[in-house]
Short mmCIF file of C-alpha atoms in Angstrom, two decimals:
data_model
loop_
_atom_site.label_atom_id
_atom_site.label_comp_id
_atom_site.label_asym_id
_atom_site.label_seq_id
_atom_site.Cartn_x
_atom_site.Cartn_y
_atom_site.Cartn_z
CA MET A 1 47.47 -14.22 -27.49
CA ASN A 2 46.66 -16.09 -24.27
CA VAL A 3 42.96 -16.70 -24.21
CA LYS A 4 42.45 -16.11 -20.53
CA TYR A 5 44.41 -12.71 -20.86
CA PHE A 6 42.07 -11.75 -24.07
CA PHE A 7 38.99 -12.49 -22.12
CA LEU A 8 40.35 -10.54 -19.34
CA ILE A 9 40.78 -7.67 -21.32
CA LEU A 10 37.22 -7.78 -22.75
CA MET A 11 35.73 -7.74 -19.41
CA ILE A 12 37.75 -4.53 -18.41
CA ALA A 13 37.07 -2.73 -21.76
CA PHE A 14 33.39 -3.62 -21.41
CA PRO A 15 32.50 -3.88 -17.80
CA THR A 16 28.81 -2.64 -18.42
CA ILE A 17 27.74 -5.64 -20.55
CA THR A 18 28.09 -8.06 -17.29
CA PHE A 19 26.54 -5.37 -15.13
CA ALA A 20 23.66 -4.71 -17.05
CA ALA A 21 22.85 -8.42 -17.38
CA GLU A 22 23.50 -9.22 -13.58
CA THR A 23 21.09 -5.84 -12.46
CA ALA A 24 18.18 -6.63 -14.96
CA PRO A 25 14.68 -6.14 -12.94
CA ASP A 26 12.75 -8.95 -11.99
CA SER A 27 8.85 -8.69 -11.67
CA ILE A 28 7.39 -7.81 -8.49
CA LEU A 29 4.20 -8.01 -6.61
CA ILE A 30 2.62 -4.69 -6.25
CA GLU A 31 -0.45 -5.49 -4.52
CA THR A 32 -2.84 -8.28 -3.90
CA TYR A 33 -6.56 -7.86 -3.88
CA GLN A 34 -9.47 -10.09 -2.90
CA ALA A 35 -12.68 -9.78 -4.85
CA ASP A 36 -15.53 -11.77 -6.69
CA VAL A 37 -15.17 -10.37 -10.20
CA THR A 38 -16.58 -14.06 -11.91
CA GLY A 39 -19.81 -13.87 -10.45
CA ASP A 40 -19.75 -17.31 -8.56
CA GLY A 41 -19.95 -15.99 -5.13
CA GLU A 42 -16.23 -16.78 -4.16
CA ASN A 43 -13.50 -14.29 -3.88
CA ASN A 44 -10.87 -14.39 -6.55
CA THR A 45 -7.29 -13.46 -5.86
CA ILE A 46 -6.05 -10.92 -8.14
CA GLU A 47 -2.35 -9.98 -8.00
CA LEU A 48 -1.27 -6.89 -9.70
CA LYS A 49 2.47 -7.17 -10.92
CA GLY A 50 5.20 -5.19 -12.69
CA LYS A 51 8.59 -5.00 -14.01
CA LEU A 52 10.65 -1.78 -13.15
CA PHE A 53 12.67 -0.21 -15.93
CA ALA A 54 15.40 -0.01 -13.59
CA PRO A 55 15.87 -1.25 -9.82
CA ASP A 56 15.77 2.38 -8.81
CA ALA A 57 13.16 3.45 -11.00
CA GLN A 58 9.50 4.39 -10.23
CA TYR A 59 8.19 3.55 -13.75
CA TYR A 60 7.05 0.00 -14.52
CA GLN A 61 7.93 -1.05 -18.26
CA ASP A 62 5.34 -3.60 -18.01
CA ILE A 63 2.31 -4.10 -15.70
CA TRP A 64 -0.18 -6.95 -15.48
CA ALA A 65 -2.78 -8.61 -13.34
CA GLU A 66 -2.71 -12.42 -12.58
CA ILE A 67 -6.36 -13.51 -11.48
CA ARG A 68 -7.01 -17.02 -9.99
CA SER A 69 -10.41 -18.50 -9.12
CA SER A 70 -11.19 -20.84 -6.23
CA ASP A 71 -11.16 -23.81 -8.94
CA LYS A 72 -7.60 -23.07 -10.19
CA GLU A 73 -8.67 -21.24 -13.14
CA GLU A 74 -6.34 -18.58 -14.17
CA TRP A 75 -6.23 -15.21 -16.29
CA LYS A 76 -3.70 -12.59 -17.17
CA ILE A 77 -4.45 -9.01 -18.33
CA ASN A 78 -1.69 -6.81 -19.82
CA TYR A 79 -1.72 -2.95 -19.27
CA GLY A 80 1.60 -1.98 -20.41
CA GLY A 81 3.76 0.55 -18.93
CA GLY A 82 3.18 3.40 -16.15
CA TYR A 83 3.45 4.65 -12.77
CA GLU A 84 1.58 3.71 -9.63
CA PRO A 85 -0.72 1.48 -10.87
CA LYS A 86 -4.23 0.72 -9.13
CA LEU A 87 -7.07 -1.62 -9.52
CA GLN A 88 -10.77 -0.97 -8.49
CA PHE A 89 -13.57 -3.60 -8.39
CA ILE A 90 -16.95 -1.97 -9.45
CA ASP A 91 -19.86 -3.18 -11.24
CA LEU A 92 -19.86 -0.49 -14.10
CA ASP A 93 -21.66 -2.38 -16.56
CA HIS A 94 -24.50 -3.18 -14.24
CA ASP A 95 -24.74 -7.08 -14.57
CA GLY A 96 -24.49 -7.62 -10.89
CA ILE A 97 -21.04 -8.66 -11.13
CA LYS A 98 -17.71 -6.45 -10.16
CA ASP A 99 -15.56 -5.43 -13.10
CA ILE A 100 -11.75 -4.81 -13.03
CA PHE A 101 -11.06 -1.16 -13.64
CA TYR A 102 -7.38 -0.14 -13.95
CA GLN A 103 -5.62 3.23 -14.21
CA SER A 104 -2.10 4.33 -13.98
CA PRO A 105 -0.58 7.80 -14.85
CA THR A 106 1.85 7.89 -17.79
CA GLY A 107 3.95 10.54 -15.92
CA GLY A 108 3.71 13.06 -18.76
CA SER A 109 2.98 17.02 -18.36
CA GLY A 110 -0.62 16.40 -19.38
CA GLY A 111 -1.76 14.58 -16.49
CA LEU A 112 -2.74 11.82 -18.60
CA TYR A 113 -3.73 8.09 -17.28
CA THR A 114 -3.70 4.80 -18.90
CA SER A 115 -7.28 3.07 -18.26
CA PHE A 116 -8.88 -0.18 -19.02
CA LEU A 117 -11.99 -1.73 -17.89
CA HIS A 118 -12.47 -5.45 -18.08
CA THR A 119 -15.39 -8.15 -17.03
CA LEU A 120 -14.66 -11.55 -16.05
CA ALA A 121 -18.30 -12.43 -15.85
CA ASN A 122 -19.06 -16.30 -16.09
CA GLN A 123 -15.41 -16.87 -16.37
CA GLU A 124 -15.09 -15.06 -19.65
CA LEU A 125 -12.42 -12.31 -19.86
CA LYS A 126 -13.66 -9.14 -21.95
CA GLU A 127 -12.55 -5.77 -22.33
CA ILE A 128 -15.04 -3.11 -21.92
CA PRO A 129 -14.10 -0.03 -24.31
CA LEU A 130 -14.01 3.26 -22.12
CA PRO A 131 -16.31 6.14 -23.20
CA GLU A 132 -14.94 8.93 -25.65
CA GLN A 133 -16.15 12.27 -26.57
CA ARG A 134 -16.99 11.86 -30.17
CA TYR A 135 -17.55 15.60 -30.89
CA VAL A 136 -15.21 18.10 -29.52
CA SER A 137 -13.74 21.02 -31.50
CA GLY A 138 -12.22 24.67 -30.76
CA ASN A 139 -10.77 27.16 -32.59
CA PHE A 140 -9.33 30.97 -32.10
CA GLU A 141 -11.56 33.57 -33.34
CA GLU A 142 -11.43 37.31 -34.00
CA ASN A 143 -11.07 39.77 -31.29
CA PHE A 144 -9.14 37.33 -28.95
CA GLN A 145 -11.92 34.86 -28.60
CA VAL A 146 -11.92 31.18 -28.77
CA ILE A 147 -14.91 29.05 -29.42
CA ILE A 148 -15.37 25.38 -28.21
CA GLU A 149 -18.11 23.08 -29.34
CA ILE A 150 -18.88 20.06 -27.16
CA VAL A 151 -21.91 18.66 -28.74
CA PRO A 152 -23.26 18.69 -32.34
CA ASN A 153 -25.92 21.41 -32.66
CA GLY A 154 -25.48 22.64 -29.29
CA LYS A 155 -24.61 26.16 -27.79
CA PRO A 156 -21.08 26.68 -28.41
CA ILE A 157 -18.76 28.05 -25.46
CA VAL A 158 -17.45 31.49 -26.42
CA MET A 159 -14.23 32.48 -24.09
CA ASP A 160 -12.36 35.86 -24.01
CA VAL A 161 -8.62 35.36 -24.19
CA LYS A 162 -7.60 38.91 -24.23
CA ASP A 163 -5.52 38.41 -21.12
CA ARG A 164 -3.42 36.07 -23.16
CA ALA A 165 -3.13 38.52 -25.81
CA GLU A 166 0.46 39.34 -25.58
CA ASP A 167 1.50 35.79 -25.78
CA TYR A 168 -0.83 35.04 -28.86
CA ILE A 169 0.54 37.99 -30.43
CA ARG A 170 4.13 36.97 -30.09
CA LEU A 171 3.25 33.54 -31.51
CA GLY A 172 1.50 35.08 -34.38
CA ILE A 173 -1.79 33.85 -33.96
CA TYR A 174 -3.08 37.51 -33.89
CA ASP A 175 -1.99 41.00 -34.54
CA LYS A 176 -2.22 43.75 -31.98
CA LYS A 177 -5.77 44.82 -32.99
CA GLY A 178 -6.96 41.13 -32.28
CA ASN A 179 -7.24 40.41 -36.06
CA LEU A 180 -6.74 36.44 -36.49
CA LEU A 181 -3.59 36.14 -38.69
CA LYS A 182 -4.25 32.66 -39.53
CA PRO A 183 -6.92 29.64 -38.65
CA THR A 184 -5.64 28.08 -35.67
CA SER A 185 -7.28 24.91 -33.84
CA LEU A 186 -7.14 24.72 -29.97
CA MET A 187 -5.39 21.82 -28.35
CA ILE A 188 -7.61 19.19 -27.64
CA ASP A 189 -6.36 16.25 -25.32
CA PRO A 190 -7.80 12.97 -25.02
CA ILE A 191 -9.63 12.02 -21.76
CA ALA A 192 -6.95 12.20 -19.21
CA PHE A 193 -8.75 10.50 -16.24
CA TYR A 194 -11.70 8.64 -15.37
CA GLU A 195 -13.45 8.75 -11.83
CA PRO A 196 -15.98 6.13 -10.59
CA ILE A 197 -19.11 7.96 -9.41
CA SER A 198 -22.11 6.63 -7.66
CA ILE A 199 -25.12 7.62 -9.75
CA SER A 200 -27.88 6.53 -7.24
CA GLU A 201 -28.58 3.40 -5.27
CA SER A 202 -30.86 1.92 -8.00
CA LYS A 203 -28.55 2.95 -10.80
CA GLY A 204 -25.38 2.21 -9.35
CA TYR A 205 -22.14 3.49 -10.49
CA GLY A 206 -20.97 5.40 -13.70
CA LEU A 207 -17.83 7.26 -14.90
CA LYS A 208 -16.89 10.99 -14.73
CA SER A 209 -14.32 11.87 -17.26
CA TYR A 210 -11.89 14.80 -17.56
CA GLN A 211 -10.56 16.12 -20.89
CA GLN A 212 -8.35 19.19 -20.93
CA ILE A 213 -8.54 21.96 -23.76
CA SER A 214 -5.45 24.24 -24.15
CA GLY A 215 -4.64 27.26 -26.27
CA ALA A 216 -1.51 27.92 -28.30
CA TYR A 217 0.67 25.18 -26.20
CA HIS A 218 -0.15 22.53 -23.67
CA ALA A 219 0.59 24.45 -20.63
CA ASP A 220 -1.84 27.32 -22.10
CA ARG A 221 -4.93 25.73 -20.21
CA LEU A 222 -8.14 26.94 -21.14
CA GLY A 223 -10.47 24.70 -19.17
CA THR A 224 -11.78 21.09 -18.77
CA ILE A 225 -14.60 19.02 -20.26
CA GLU A 226 -16.35 17.22 -17.40
CA THR A 227 -18.76 14.38 -18.56
CA LEU A 228 -20.62 12.05 -16.47
CA TRP A 229 -21.16 8.52 -18.35
CA TYR A 230 -23.47 5.57 -17.75
CA PHE A 231 -23.28 2.18 -19.16
CA GLU A 232 -26.60 1.16 -20.59
CA ASN A 233 -27.57 -1.30 -23.17
CA GLY A 234 -23.98 -2.32 -24.14
CA GLU A 235 -22.94 1.52 -24.69
CA TRP A 236 -21.76 4.64 -22.77
CA ILE A 237 -24.29 7.44 -22.96
CA ILE A 238 -23.70 11.00 -21.57
CA LEU A 239 -25.75 12.03 -18.43
CA GLN A 240 -24.19 15.37 -18.10
CA THR A 241 -21.19 17.59 -19.49
CA ASN A 242 -19.80 20.57 -18.00
CA TRP A 243 -17.27 23.19 -19.02
CA VAL A 244 -14.78 24.08 -16.27
CA GLU A 245 -12.78 27.32 -17.29
CA SER A 246 -9.16 27.30 -15.77
CA SER A 247 -8.72 29.85 -13.13
#
């Protein structure tokens, strides 16, 4: 067979191979920031970049930040994938130098965000782990009630769920009299979102976290744990925790 004719047949039979290669998305500049994140008194240039999953997509399969100092030092922070990424520059560890706080929606139904906190104090890049609720539990109890425990040895939250009884009976959690048919835990999400909050002029900023608790399935929202955190002596401490029941 003629070689040219053979390759012509391949191009007609498999046009997507060539097309996919030609349309592979390149990295794009999402936003450029100016902030002093090293503490030397000079603004750094921070470029937030990403690589779209497809040319017409809104999802970035890769997101990263490139940071340059005035003396040409460079650092890179990889954040993974997400939507609508944003950076904020806030001194959350209270060393007098702004930290790099990143958040991006994951795009799921739970309203979850990918979040990272980094410091570049004295030109040394370090990640600061974000706070987590160490003790949260919840279970269905007799007579169409749920019990949620937020802190060890604290007073549990007791919530009446009779208005959802029909759904829970259908799912086999209760019988019609409100007897619990099987031990069933509530659905406890990880912390979905962090919000920087000014604590006071003297103390500076902390973080407020939002953590959702659901009943039998994710859309069966019972409420949200809202916690105010403050970074002190190298760790996050809880200043306040509230339970906000879903309306």
